[in-house]
Coordinates of C-alpha atoms and ligand atoms in Angstrom, one line a residue:
M112 CA -14.8 12.4 20.4
R113 CA -13.6 9.0 21.5
A114 CA -14.1 8.8 25.2
F115 CA -12.5 6.2 27.3
V116 CA -13.4 4.6 30.6
F117 CA -10.9 6.2 32.9
L118 CA -11.1 9.5 31.2
K119 CA -7.4 9.3 30.5
L120 CA -6.4 12.4 28.9
I121 CA -2.7 11.9 28.6
F122 CA -0.9 14.4 26.5
I123 CA 2.1 13.0 24.8
S124 CA 4.7 15.4 23.9
L125 CA 5.7 14.2 20.6
L126 CA 8.3 16.4 19.1
V127 CA 11.1 18.1 20.9
V128 CA 11.3 21.7 20.1
S129 CA 14.5 21.9 18.1
C130 CA 14.5 21.5 14.4
T131 CA 16.7 22.6 11.6
D132 CA 14.3 25.1 10.1
S133 CA 14.9 28.1 12.4
S134 CA 12.1 30.1 10.8
S135 CA 9.3 27.8 12.0
S136 CA 7.5 28.6 15.2
L137 CA 8.5 26.0 17.6
E138 CA 5.8 25.4 20.2
T139 CA 5.8 21.8 21.4
P140 CA 3.0 20.0 19.6
L141 CA 0.8 17.7 21.6
I142 CA -0.9 14.6 20.4
Q143 CA -3.5 12.9 22.5
A144 CA -2.7 9.3 22.1
Y145 CA -5.6 8.2 24.3
D146 CA -8.4 10.3 22.9
Y147 CA -8.5 11.2 19.3
D148 CA -10.9 11.8 16.4
I149 CA -11.0 10.0 13.1
I150 CA -11.3 12.7 10.5
K151 CA -12.7 11.7 7.1
E152 CA -12.5 14.9 5.1
L153 CA -10.7 18.2 5.5
T154 CA -10.3 21.3 3.2
L155 CA -7.0 22.9 3.9
D156 CA -4.8 25.8 2.7
E157 CA -1.2 24.7 3.1
A158 CA -0.5 21.0 3.6
A159 CA -2.3 17.7 4.1
V160 CA -1.7 14.1 5.3
V161 CA -4.0 11.2 4.8
S162 CA -3.1 7.8 6.3
A163 CA -4.7 4.7 7.7
H164 CA -4.6 5.9 11.3
P165 CA -5.5 9.3 13.0
L166 CA -2.4 9.4 15.2
A167 CA -0.1 8.8 12.3
S168 CA -1.8 11.5 10.3
E169 CA -1.5 13.9 13.2
V170 CA 2.2 13.1 13.5
G171 CA 2.7 13.9 9.8
A172 CA 0.8 17.2 10.2
H173 CA 3.0 18.2 13.2
I174 CA 6.2 17.4 11.2
L175 CA 4.9 19.6 8.4
K176 CA 4.1 22.4 10.8
Q177 CA 7.6 22.2 12.3
G178 CA 9.1 22.9 8.9
G179 CA 9.5 19.4 7.6
N180 CA 8.7 18.7 4.0
A181 CA 6.4 16.1 2.6
I182 CA 9.2 13.5 2.5
D183 CA 10.0 14.1 6.2
A184 CA 6.3 13.8 7.0
A185 CA 6.0 10.6 5.1
I186 CA 8.9 9.1 7.0
A187 CA 7.5 10.1 10.4
V188 CA 4.0 8.8 9.3
Q189 CA 5.5 5.5 8.2
F190 CA 7.4 5.0 11.5
S191 CA 4.2 5.9 13.4
L192 CA 2.1 3.5 11.4
A193 CA 4.5 0.7 12.4
V194 CA 3.5 1.4 16.0
V195 CA -0.2 2.4 15.9
Y196 CA -1.3 0.2 12.9
P197 CA 0.6 -3.0 13.4
N198 CA -1.6 -5.1 11.0
A199 CA 0.0 -3.2 8.1
G200 CA 2.2 -0.3 9.1
N201 CA 5.6 -1.7 9.4
I202 CA 9.4 -1.7 9.6
G203 CA 9.4 -5.4 8.8
G204 CA 7.9 -5.1 5.3
G205 CA 8.5 -3.2 2.1
G206 CA 6.9 -0.8 -0.3
F207 CA 7.2 2.0 -2.9
M208 CA 7.4 5.8 -2.7
V209 CA 6.5 8.0 -5.6
L210 CA 7.3 11.7 -5.2
H211 CA 6.9 14.9 -7.2
T212 CA 9.1 17.7 -6.0
K213 CA 8.4 21.4 -5.9
D214 CA 10.8 21.7 -8.9
G215 CA 8.6 19.5 -11.0
E216 CA 10.9 16.4 -10.9
S217 CA 9.5 13.0 -10.2
Y218 CA 11.2 10.0 -8.5
S219 CA 10.3 6.6 -7.2
I220 CA 12.0 4.6 -4.5
D221 CA 11.6 0.8 -4.6
F222 CA 12.0 -0.8 -1.2
R223 CA 10.2 -4.0 -2.1
E224 CA 11.3 -7.1 -0.1
T225 CA 13.6 -9.6 -1.8
A226 CA 13.7 -13.4 -1.6
P227 CA 16.4 -14.6 0.8
N228 CA 19.5 -16.2 -0.8
A229 CA 18.5 -19.7 0.3
A230 CA 15.0 -19.3 -1.3
S231 CA 14.2 -21.6 -4.2
K232 CA 11.6 -22.0 -6.9
D233 CA 9.8 -24.9 -5.3
M234 CA 10.3 -24.0 -1.7
F235 CA 6.5 -23.8 -1.0
L236 CA 5.6 -27.1 -2.7
D237 CA 5.0 -30.3 -0.7
E238 CA 6.2 -33.7 -1.9
G239 CA 3.2 -34.1 -4.1
G240 CA 3.9 -30.8 -5.8
E241 CA 1.0 -29.0 -4.1
V242 CA 1.3 -25.5 -2.7
T243 CA 1.6 -25.4 1.1
D244 CA 0.6 -22.5 3.4
K245 CA 4.2 -21.6 4.2
S246 CA 4.4 -18.7 1.8
L247 CA 1.8 -17.0 4.0
N248 CA 2.3 -18.3 7.6
G249 CA 5.3 -18.3 9.8
H250 CA 9.0 -17.6 9.3
L251 CA 9.6 -18.9 5.7
A252 CA 7.0 -16.5 4.4
S253 CA 9.1 -13.4 4.9
G254 CA 11.1 -11.6 2.3
V255 CA 14.1 -9.5 3.4
P256 CA 12.5 -6.3 4.7
G257 CA 13.0 -3.1 2.7
T258 CA 11.2 -0.4 4.6
I259 CA 14.1 0.9 6.6
A260 CA 16.4 1.0 3.6
G261 CA 13.7 2.9 1.7
I262 CA 13.1 5.4 4.4
F263 CA 16.8 6.2 4.8
L264 CA 17.3 6.5 1.0
A265 CA 14.3 8.9 0.8
H266 CA 15.7 10.9 3.7
E267 CA 19.2 11.0 2.3
K268 CA 18.0 12.3 -1.1
F269 CA 15.0 14.5 -0.1
G270 CA 14.7 14.9 3.7
K271 CA 15.1 18.2 5.5
L272 CA 14.7 17.5 9.3
P273 CA 17.1 15.2 11.1
M274 CA 16.0 11.6 11.2
D275 CA 15.9 11.3 15.0
K276 CA 13.2 14.0 15.0
L277 CA 11.1 11.9 12.5
I278 CA 11.4 8.7 14.6
E279 CA 10.8 10.4 18.0
P280 CA 7.0 10.4 17.7
A281 CA 6.9 6.7 16.9
I282 CA 9.2 6.0 19.9
T283 CA 6.9 7.9 22.2
L284 CA 3.8 6.1 20.9
A285 CA 5.5 2.7 21.3
E286 CA 6.9 3.5 24.8
L287 CA 3.9 5.2 26.4
G288 CA 1.3 3.4 24.4
F289 CA -1.9 4.6 22.7
S290 CA -5.6 3.6 22.7
I291 CA -6.4 1.1 20.1
T292 CA -9.5 1.5 17.9
E293 CA -12.3 -1.0 17.6
A294 CA -11.0 -2.2 14.3
E295 CA -7.5 -2.8 15.7
A296 CA -9.0 -4.7 18.7
K297 CA -10.9 -6.9 16.3
G298 CA -7.9 -7.5 14.2
L299 CA -5.7 -8.4 17.1
N300 CA -8.3 -10.8 18.6
S301 CA -8.8 -12.5 15.2
K302 CA -5.1 -13.3 15.0
K303 CA -4.6 -14.4 18.6
T304 CA -4.3 -18.1 17.7
D305 CA -1.9 -17.3 14.9
F306 CA 0.3 -15.2 17.2
E307 CA 0.5 -18.1 19.6
K308 CA 1.2 -20.6 16.8
Y309 CA 3.9 -18.7 14.8
N310 CA 5.9 -17.0 17.5
T311 CA 8.9 -18.3 19.4
K312 CA 8.5 -15.7 22.1
P313 CA 5.1 -14.4 23.1
P314 CA 4.6 -10.9 21.5
V315 CA 2.7 -8.0 23.2
F316 CA -0.2 -8.6 20.9
I317 CA -1.2 -11.7 22.9
K318 CA -3.3 -10.9 26.0
N319 CA -5.3 -13.3 28.3
T320 CA -8.6 -11.5 27.7
D321 CA -9.9 -10.0 24.4
W322 CA -8.7 -6.7 23.2
K323 CA -11.3 -3.9 23.4
D324 CA -11.8 -0.5 21.8
G325 CA -9.8 1.9 23.9
D326 CA -7.3 -0.5 25.4
T327 CA -3.8 0.7 25.7
L328 CA -1.1 -0.9 23.5
V329 CA 2.4 -0.4 24.8
Q330 CA 5.3 -1.8 22.7
K331 CA 8.5 -1.5 24.8
D332 CA 10.6 -3.8 22.5
L333 CA 9.5 -1.9 19.5
A334 CA 10.3 1.4 21.2
K335 CA 13.9 0.1 21.9
T336 CA 14.3 -1.0 18.3
L337 CA 13.2 2.4 17.0
R338 CA 15.5 4.1 19.5
R339 CA 18.5 2.0 18.2
I340 CA 17.6 2.9 14.6
A341 CA 17.4 6.6 15.6
K342 CA 20.8 6.3 17.1
N343 CA 22.7 4.0 14.7
G344 CA 20.9 4.6 11.4
K345 CA 20.1 2.2 8.7
T346 CA 23.0 -0.2 9.6
E347 CA 21.3 -0.9 12.9
F348 CA 18.5 -2.7 11.0
Y349 CA 20.7 -4.4 8.4
E350 CA 23.9 -5.2 10.3
G351 CA 23.4 -4.2 14.0
K352 CA 21.6 -5.7 17.0
T353 CA 18.2 -5.6 15.2
A354 CA 19.7 -7.6 12.3
K355 CA 21.0 -10.2 14.8
L356 CA 17.6 -10.4 16.5
I357 CA 15.9 -11.0 13.1
V358 CA 18.4 -13.8 12.3
E359 CA 18.0 -15.3 15.8
E360 CA 14.2 -15.3 15.3
M361 CA 14.7 -17.0 11.9
E362 CA 16.9 -19.7 13.5
R363 CA 14.4 -20.4 16.3
G364 CA 11.5 -20.6 13.9
G365 CA 12.9 -22.4 10.8
G366 CA 13.3 -19.3 8.6
I367 CA 16.1 -18.6 6.1
I368 CA 16.9 -14.9 6.3
T369 CA 20.6 -14.5 7.1
M370 CA 22.9 -11.7 8.2
D371 CA 24.2 -11.6 4.6
D372 CA 20.7 -11.3 3.2
L373 CA 20.1 -8.3 5.4
K374 CA 23.5 -6.7 4.7
N375 CA 23.1 -7.0 1.0
Y376 CA 19.6 -5.5 0.8
Q377 CA 19.4 -2.3 -1.3
A378 CA 16.5 0.1 -1.8
V379 CA 16.6 1.4 -5.4
L380 CA 15.9 4.8 -6.9
R381 CA 13.9 4.0 -10.0
K382 CA 12.5 5.9 -12.9
T383 CA 8.8 6.5 -12.4
R384 CA 6.3 5.3 -14.9
Q385 CA 4.9 8.4 -16.6
F386 CA 2.1 8.8 -19.1
N387 CA -0.7 11.1 -20.0
Y388 CA -4.4 10.6 -19.6
K389 CA -6.3 13.4 -21.3
D390 CA -5.0 16.7 -19.9
Y391 CA -3.3 15.1 -17.0
S392 CA 0.1 13.5 -16.5
I393 CA 0.2 10.4 -14.3
T394 CA 3.3 9.5 -12.4
T395 CA 3.3 6.2 -10.8
M396 CA 5.3 3.1 -9.8
D397 CA 7.0 0.9 -12.5
L398 CA 8.1 -2.7 -12.1
P399 CA 8.5 -4.6 -9.8
S400 CA 5.0 -3.2 -9.2
S401 CA 2.7 -4.3 -12.0
G402 CA 0.4 -1.4 -10.9
G403 CA 1.9 1.5 -13.0
I404 CA 1.9 -0.5 -16.3
M405 CA -1.6 -1.8 -15.7
L406 CA -3.0 1.6 -14.7
Q407 CA -1.6 2.9 -18.0
Q408 CA -3.1 -0.1 -19.9
M409 CA -6.5 0.4 -18.3
L410 CA -6.7 4.2 -18.8
H411 CA -5.4 3.9 -22.4
M412 CA -7.8 1.1 -23.2
A413 CA -10.6 3.3 -21.9
L414 CA -9.5 6.4 -23.9
P415 CA -11.2 5.7 -27.3
Y416 CA -14.5 4.9 -25.5
K417 CA -14.8 8.3 -23.9
L418 CA -15.9 7.4 -20.4
D419 CA -16.9 11.0 -19.8
T420 CA -19.9 10.5 -22.1
L421 CA -21.2 7.7 -19.9
E422 CA -22.9 8.0 -16.6
F423 CA -21.1 7.0 -13.4
H424 CA -21.9 3.3 -12.5
S425 CA -24.2 3.0 -15.5
P426 CA -24.2 -0.7 -16.7
E427 CA -22.4 0.5 -19.9
A428 CA -19.6 2.2 -18.0
I429 CA -19.1 -0.7 -15.5
Q430 CA -19.1 -3.3 -18.3
L431 CA -16.5 -1.4 -20.3
M432 CA -14.3 -1.0 -17.3
V433 CA -14.7 -4.7 -16.2
E434 CA -13.6 -5.8 -19.7
I435 CA -10.7 -3.5 -19.6
E436 CA -9.7 -4.8 -16.1
R437 CA -10.0 -8.4 -17.3
R438 CA -7.5 -7.9 -20.2
A439 CA -4.9 -6.0 -18.1
Y440 CA -4.9 -8.8 -15.5
A441 CA -4.4 -11.5 -18.2
D442 CA -1.3 -9.6 -19.3
R443 CA 0.0 -9.3 -15.7
T444 CA -0.3 -13.0 -15.1
E445 CA 1.8 -13.9 -18.1
Y446 CA 4.5 -11.3 -18.4
M447 CA 5.3 -9.5 -15.2
G448 CA 8.2 -10.1 -12.9
D449 CA 11.2 -8.3 -11.3
P450 CA 12.8 -6.4 -14.2
D451 CA 16.3 -7.1 -12.8
Y452 CA 15.6 -10.8 -13.4
V453 CA 13.2 -11.1 -16.4
T454 CA 12.7 -9.2 -19.5
V455 CA 9.2 -7.7 -19.4
P456 CA 7.9 -6.5 -22.7
T457 CA 6.8 -3.2 -21.2
Q458 CA 7.0 -1.2 -24.4
Q459 CA 4.6 -3.5 -26.2
L460 CA 2.3 -3.9 -23.2
T461 CA 1.7 -0.1 -23.1
D462 CA 1.7 0.5 -26.9
S463 CA -1.4 2.4 -27.8
L464 CA -2.1 0.3 -30.9
Y465 CA -1.7 -2.8 -28.9
L466 CA -4.2 -1.5 -26.3
I467 CA -6.7 -0.6 -29.0
S468 CA -6.4 -4.1 -30.5
R469 CA -6.7 -5.6 -27.0
M470 CA -10.4 -4.4 -27.0
K471 CA -11.3 -5.7 -30.5
D472 CA -13.3 -8.6 -29.1
Y473 CA -15.2 -6.4 -26.6
V474 CA -18.9 -6.6 -27.2
P475 CA -21.0 -3.9 -25.5
G476 CA -23.9 -5.5 -23.6
K477 CA -22.4 -9.0 -23.5
A478 CA -20.1 -10.4 -20.9
G479 CA -16.7 -11.5 -22.2
K480 CA -15.3 -14.8 -21.0
S481 CA -11.8 -15.1 -19.5
E482 CA -11.4 -18.6 -21.1
S483 CA -11.3 -16.9 -24.4
I484 CA -9.2 -13.9 -23.4
F485 CA -5.5 -14.7 -23.4
P486 CA -2.4 -12.7 -22.5
G487 CA -2.4 -10.4 -25.5
L488 CA 1.1 -10.1 -27.0
E489 CA 2.1 -11.9 -30.1
E490 CA 5.3 -13.9 -29.6
S491 CA 8.0 -11.6 -30.7
E492 CA -4.4 -7.5 3.1
E493 CA -1.9 -6.2 4.5
T494 CA -0.9 -3.0 3.0
T495 CA -1.3 0.7 3.8
H496 CA -1.0 3.9 1.8
L497 CA -0.3 7.5 2.8
S498 CA -0.6 10.6 0.7
I499 CA 1.0 13.9 1.6
V500 CA 1.4 17.4 0.2
D501 CA 3.4 20.2 1.8
K502 CA 3.2 24.0 1.5
E503 CA 6.3 24.1 -0.8
G504 CA 4.6 22.0 -3.5
N505 CA 6.1 18.6 -2.9
A506 CA 3.9 15.6 -3.0
V507 CA 4.5 12.1 -1.8
A508 CA 2.6 8.9 -2.3
V509 CA 3.8 5.8 -0.3
T510 CA 2.3 2.4 -0.2
T511 CA 3.9 -0.2 2.0
T512 CA 3.0 -3.7 3.1
I513 CA 3.6 -6.7 5.1
N514 CA 1.2 -8.4 2.7
T515 CA -1.8 -9.9 4.5
N516 CA -3.1 -8.8 7.9
Y517 CA -0.3 -8.8 10.5
G518 CA 2.0 -10.3 7.8
S519 CA 3.5 -13.7 8.7
R520 CA 2.3 -13.1 12.3
V521 CA 5.9 -13.6 13.3
V522 CA 7.1 -10.9 15.7
V523 CA 10.8 -10.6 15.9
G524 CA 11.7 -11.7 19.5
E525 CA 12.9 -8.8 21.6
A526 CA 12.6 -6.4 18.7
G527 CA 8.8 -6.1 18.7
F528 CA 8.0 -5.8 15.0
I529 CA 6.0 -8.0 12.7
L530 CA 7.7 -9.6 9.7
N531 CA 6.0 -9.7 6.3
N532 CA 4.7 -12.7 4.4
E533 CA 5.6 -11.2 1.0
M534 CA 7.0 -14.5 -0.4
D535 CA 3.3 -15.3 -1.2
D536 CA 3.4 -12.6 -3.9
F537 CA 5.8 -14.8 -5.9
S538 CA 4.1 -17.5 -8.0
A539 CA 4.8 -20.6 -5.9
K540 CA 4.0 -22.7 -9.0
P541 CA 2.8 -21.7 -12.4
N542 CA -0.9 -20.8 -12.3
A543 CA -1.5 -21.6 -8.7
P544 CA -3.4 -18.7 -7.2
N545 CA -1.8 -16.7 -4.4
A546 CA -3.7 -15.2 -1.4
F547 CA -5.3 -12.6 -3.8
G548 CA -6.2 -15.3 -6.4
L549 CA -3.5 -13.9 -8.6
L550 CA -1.7 -16.3 -11.0
G551 CA 1.8 -16.1 -12.3
T552 CA 4.3 -17.8 -14.5
D553 CA 8.0 -18.2 -14.6
A554 CA 8.4 -14.5 -14.9
N555 CA 7.4 -14.3 -11.2
A556 CA 8.9 -17.5 -10.0
I557 CA 11.0 -17.5 -6.8
K558 CA 14.8 -16.8 -7.2
P559 CA 17.3 -15.7 -4.6
K560 CA 17.4 -11.9 -4.2
K561 CA 14.6 -11.4 -6.7
R562 CA 11.7 -9.0 -5.9
M563 CA 8.1 -10.5 -6.0
V564 CA 5.7 -8.7 -8.4
S565 CA 3.4 -6.2 -6.6
S566 CA 0.2 -4.5 -7.2
M567 CA 1.0 -1.4 -5.1
T568 CA 0.4 1.7 -7.1
P569 CA 1.3 5.0 -5.3
T570 CA 0.3 7.6 -7.9
I571 CA 0.6 11.4 -8.4
V572 CA -1.5 13.1 -11.1
T573 CA -0.4 16.5 -12.3
K574 CA -1.8 19.1 -14.6
D575 CA 0.4 21.6 -16.2
N576 CA 3.2 20.2 -14.0
K577 CA 1.3 21.2 -10.8
V578 CA 0.1 18.5 -8.4
F579 CA -3.6 17.7 -8.9
M580 CA -4.1 14.5 -7.1
V581 CA -2.1 12.2 -4.8
V582 CA -3.7 8.8 -4.4
G583 CA -3.1 5.2 -3.5
T584 CA -4.7 2.3 -1.6
P585 CA -4.1 -1.2 -0.1
G586 CA -6.1 -4.1 -1.3
G587 CA -3.9 -6.7 -3.0
S588 CA -5.0 -7.4 -6.5
T589 CA -7.8 -4.8 -6.2
I590 CA -5.3 -1.9 -5.8
I591 CA -4.9 -1.3 -9.5
T592 CA -8.7 -1.4 -10.3
S593 CA -9.4 0.9 -7.3
L594 CA -6.8 3.4 -8.6
F595 CA -8.3 3.1 -12.1
Q596 CA -11.7 3.8 -10.7
S597 CA -10.7 6.6 -8.4
I598 CA -9.0 8.4 -11.2
V599 CA -11.8 8.2 -13.8
N600 CA -14.3 8.9 -11.1
I601 CA -12.8 12.3 -10.8
I602 CA -11.5 13.0 -14.3
D603 CA -14.4 11.5 -16.3
F604 CA -17.4 11.1 -14.0
K605 CA -16.7 14.4 -12.2
L606 CA -17.5 13.0 -8.8
S607 CA -16.4 14.9 -5.7
P608 CA -13.2 13.7 -4.2
S609 CA -15.1 12.2 -1.3
M610 CA -17.5 10.3 -3.6
A611 CA -14.6 9.2 -5.8
V612 CA -13.1 7.4 -2.9
N613 CA -16.2 6.2 -1.0
A614 CA -18.6 5.2 -3.8
P615 CA -18.8 1.4 -4.1
K616 CA -16.1 -0.2 -6.2
F617 CA -15.9 -3.3 -8.4
H618 CA -13.1 -5.5 -9.5
H619 CA -12.3 -8.0 -12.3
Q620 CA -8.9 -9.7 -12.4
W621 CA -9.3 -12.1 -15.4
L622 CA -9.4 -15.2 -13.3
P623 CA -11.6 -16.1 -11.6
D624 CA -14.0 -14.9 -14.2
V625 CA -16.1 -13.0 -11.7
V626 CA -17.0 -9.3 -11.1
Y627 CA -16.4 -8.6 -7.4
I628 CA -18.6 -5.9 -6.1
E629 CA -18.9 -4.1 -2.7
K630 CA -22.0 -4.8 -0.6
D631 CA -23.5 -1.4 -1.3
F632 CA -23.2 -1.7 -5.1
S633 CA -26.2 -0.3 -7.1
P634 CA -28.9 -3.0 -7.3
Q635 CA -30.0 -1.7 -10.8
A636 CA -26.4 -2.1 -12.1
Q637 CA -26.3 -5.6 -10.6
T638 CA -29.4 -6.6 -12.5
A639 CA -28.2 -5.2 -15.7
L640 CA -24.8 -6.8 -15.5
T641 CA -26.3 -10.2 -14.6
A642 CA -28.5 -9.9 -17.7
M643 CA -25.4 -9.3 -19.8
G644 CA -24.0 -12.6 -18.6
Y645 CA -21.7 -11.6 -15.8
T646 CA -21.2 -13.5 -12.6
L647 CA -21.2 -11.1 -9.7
E648 CA -19.9 -11.8 -6.2
K649 CA -20.2 -9.6 -3.2
R650 CA -17.0 -9.2 -1.2
E651 CA -15.4 -7.3 1.6
P652 CA -14.7 -3.6 1.1
I653 CA -12.4 -2.9 -1.8
G654 CA -9.4 -0.8 -0.9
R655 CA -8.8 2.0 1.6
T656 CA -8.0 4.9 -0.6
E657 CA -6.2 8.0 0.7
L658 CA -6.7 10.8 -1.7
I659 CA -5.5 14.4 -1.8
L660 CA -6.9 16.7 -4.5
I661 CA -5.8 20.3 -5.1
D662 CA -8.5 22.3 -6.9
E663 CA -8.1 25.2 -9.3
K664 CA -8.3 27.7 -6.5
G665 CA -5.4 26.0 -4.7
K666 CA -7.7 24.5 -1.9
I667 CA -6.5 21.1 -0.7
H668 CA -9.1 18.4 -0.2
A669 CA -7.9 15.6 2.0
I670 CA -10.1 12.5 1.9
A671 CA -9.6 9.4 4.1
D672 CA -11.5 6.3 3.0
K673 CA -14.7 5.5 4.9
R674 CA -13.8 1.8 4.8
G675 CA -11.4 2.0 7.9
D676 CA -10.0 4.2 10.6
D677 CA -8.3 6.2 7.9
S678 CA -8.0 9.9 8.9
A679 CA -6.9 13.2 7.5
A680 CA -4.8 16.0 9.1
G681 CA -3.2 19.2 8.0
Y682 CA -3.5 22.9 8.1
Ligands
LIG76 O1 2.4 -6.0 -3.1 C1 1.3 -6.5 -3.2 O2 0.7 -6.4 -4.3 C2 0.5 -7.1 -2.0 N1 1.5 -7.6 -1.1 C3 -0.3 -6.1 -1.4 C4 -1.1 -6.6 -0.3 C5 -2.3 -5.8 0.1 O3 -2.6 -4.8 -0.4 C6 -3.0 -6.3 1.3 N2 -4.0 -5.3 1.7 N3 -5.1 -5.4 1.9

């Protein structure tokens, strides 16, 4: 139990007792916003939520208990994350939702940010043609936010409870405050100078003394914004007072998002990317995320090599997977962009013969070299994921982002929320690395209204059309390799769900030609890979995976990554 200095045990009544489902039992649920547990693993019978913050997961579980479905819960969790997890949870960013309904249908919602109308290809280059830091820091870094449009589209198509009930918990948490975790305190302290530098009005995140574990964070402006959204709906954010506050913030800080940009923003219901891996069907996000195509490429490159005959984290298995990852990232760099603006050769990139041929220069036991691996076709930090299943059989995977930690660090004056720095996901100039070291070409160049390529890969794995796994993670370029590894860890290496998430991960993204490994990576594997000719580099934790697995007996295993405050809830 987290205990706090003043033994504040304030019970916040989160949900009012009325809801549309008259059959549910309606006692008022209570969430202790000042004293809560981080729960890493739960085995449940009916429904589960895993997200980056215990309070948000609790909110999701309460919505499910009140008769809400997985989509309702995802919406309530997303709003709550915007309050309790400001470094990534957001209403000022964008993301993707993948869902599988109880009727066996799959959908995805694309609410990725777009470039403002006044954006231009070279906007982040200085006079000498060098890339500046403006795609990451301050007002110009923000794309037009998509989260609110995505949430409302999801609610209109699939929601059950009224929207104000789903926002209410977030309003309460913002208004009355909650205790921050040690990680959040560290995060806020580390960005204090940035918050001072990039804001035109001092946000609540700046305090005279350092933030500490257990401090209360109250966000009155954000509470008011959420209340207005609850009352006026989506247009509040895109045309109402909130829109005006965003544009005023832009004008004060030299940004370019206009009322027209906001008014014209549209979330899009897109076809999911669907493919088989062994006996499983994988449903995931298609472009403008590169994740779905690359996950398909990686799993299908792996198929002929029978990963299940290799030992987990044996040098042979790691080497094979590194070489697969290298080749998929080379293709991403060259070909991927917003499909509404560029023609991406998706069919060829996922063709099974192409993927077999892609591995023809793979030599077991010997490191490949990125300088001799090219995009393959012949010419012809901060993000957060949530996974939810409900008792009806609906499953939802949502990954949203404001890009790096605390996004652009710009908090919209009087509106209290952080804006993204997603413009950095465009390629500011051909082959200049972005914050994640990713390269791009013209396919991902900046154009007004265009969506920047993403790595976010919310994914649902089904077997015989029943949900088997709901999974996703933040981590920039490492998202796709984490997903690849979490999936084969379970399907091929037969790890427990908890091990599949928490075992050390590795990552190769073509360039730089380095295998990134987590600090606790097996020393034996390190020695073997070095002997094969690989350059290894230890790095910060890879991903924060939220995974739900439903086993053959129908038991639900909800796993929250050990790498953060991530927490599971359910019943
Ligand atoms: O959309 C993308 O691929 C990136 N903006 C994601 C950023 C991210 O995952 C940061 N998290 N650690």
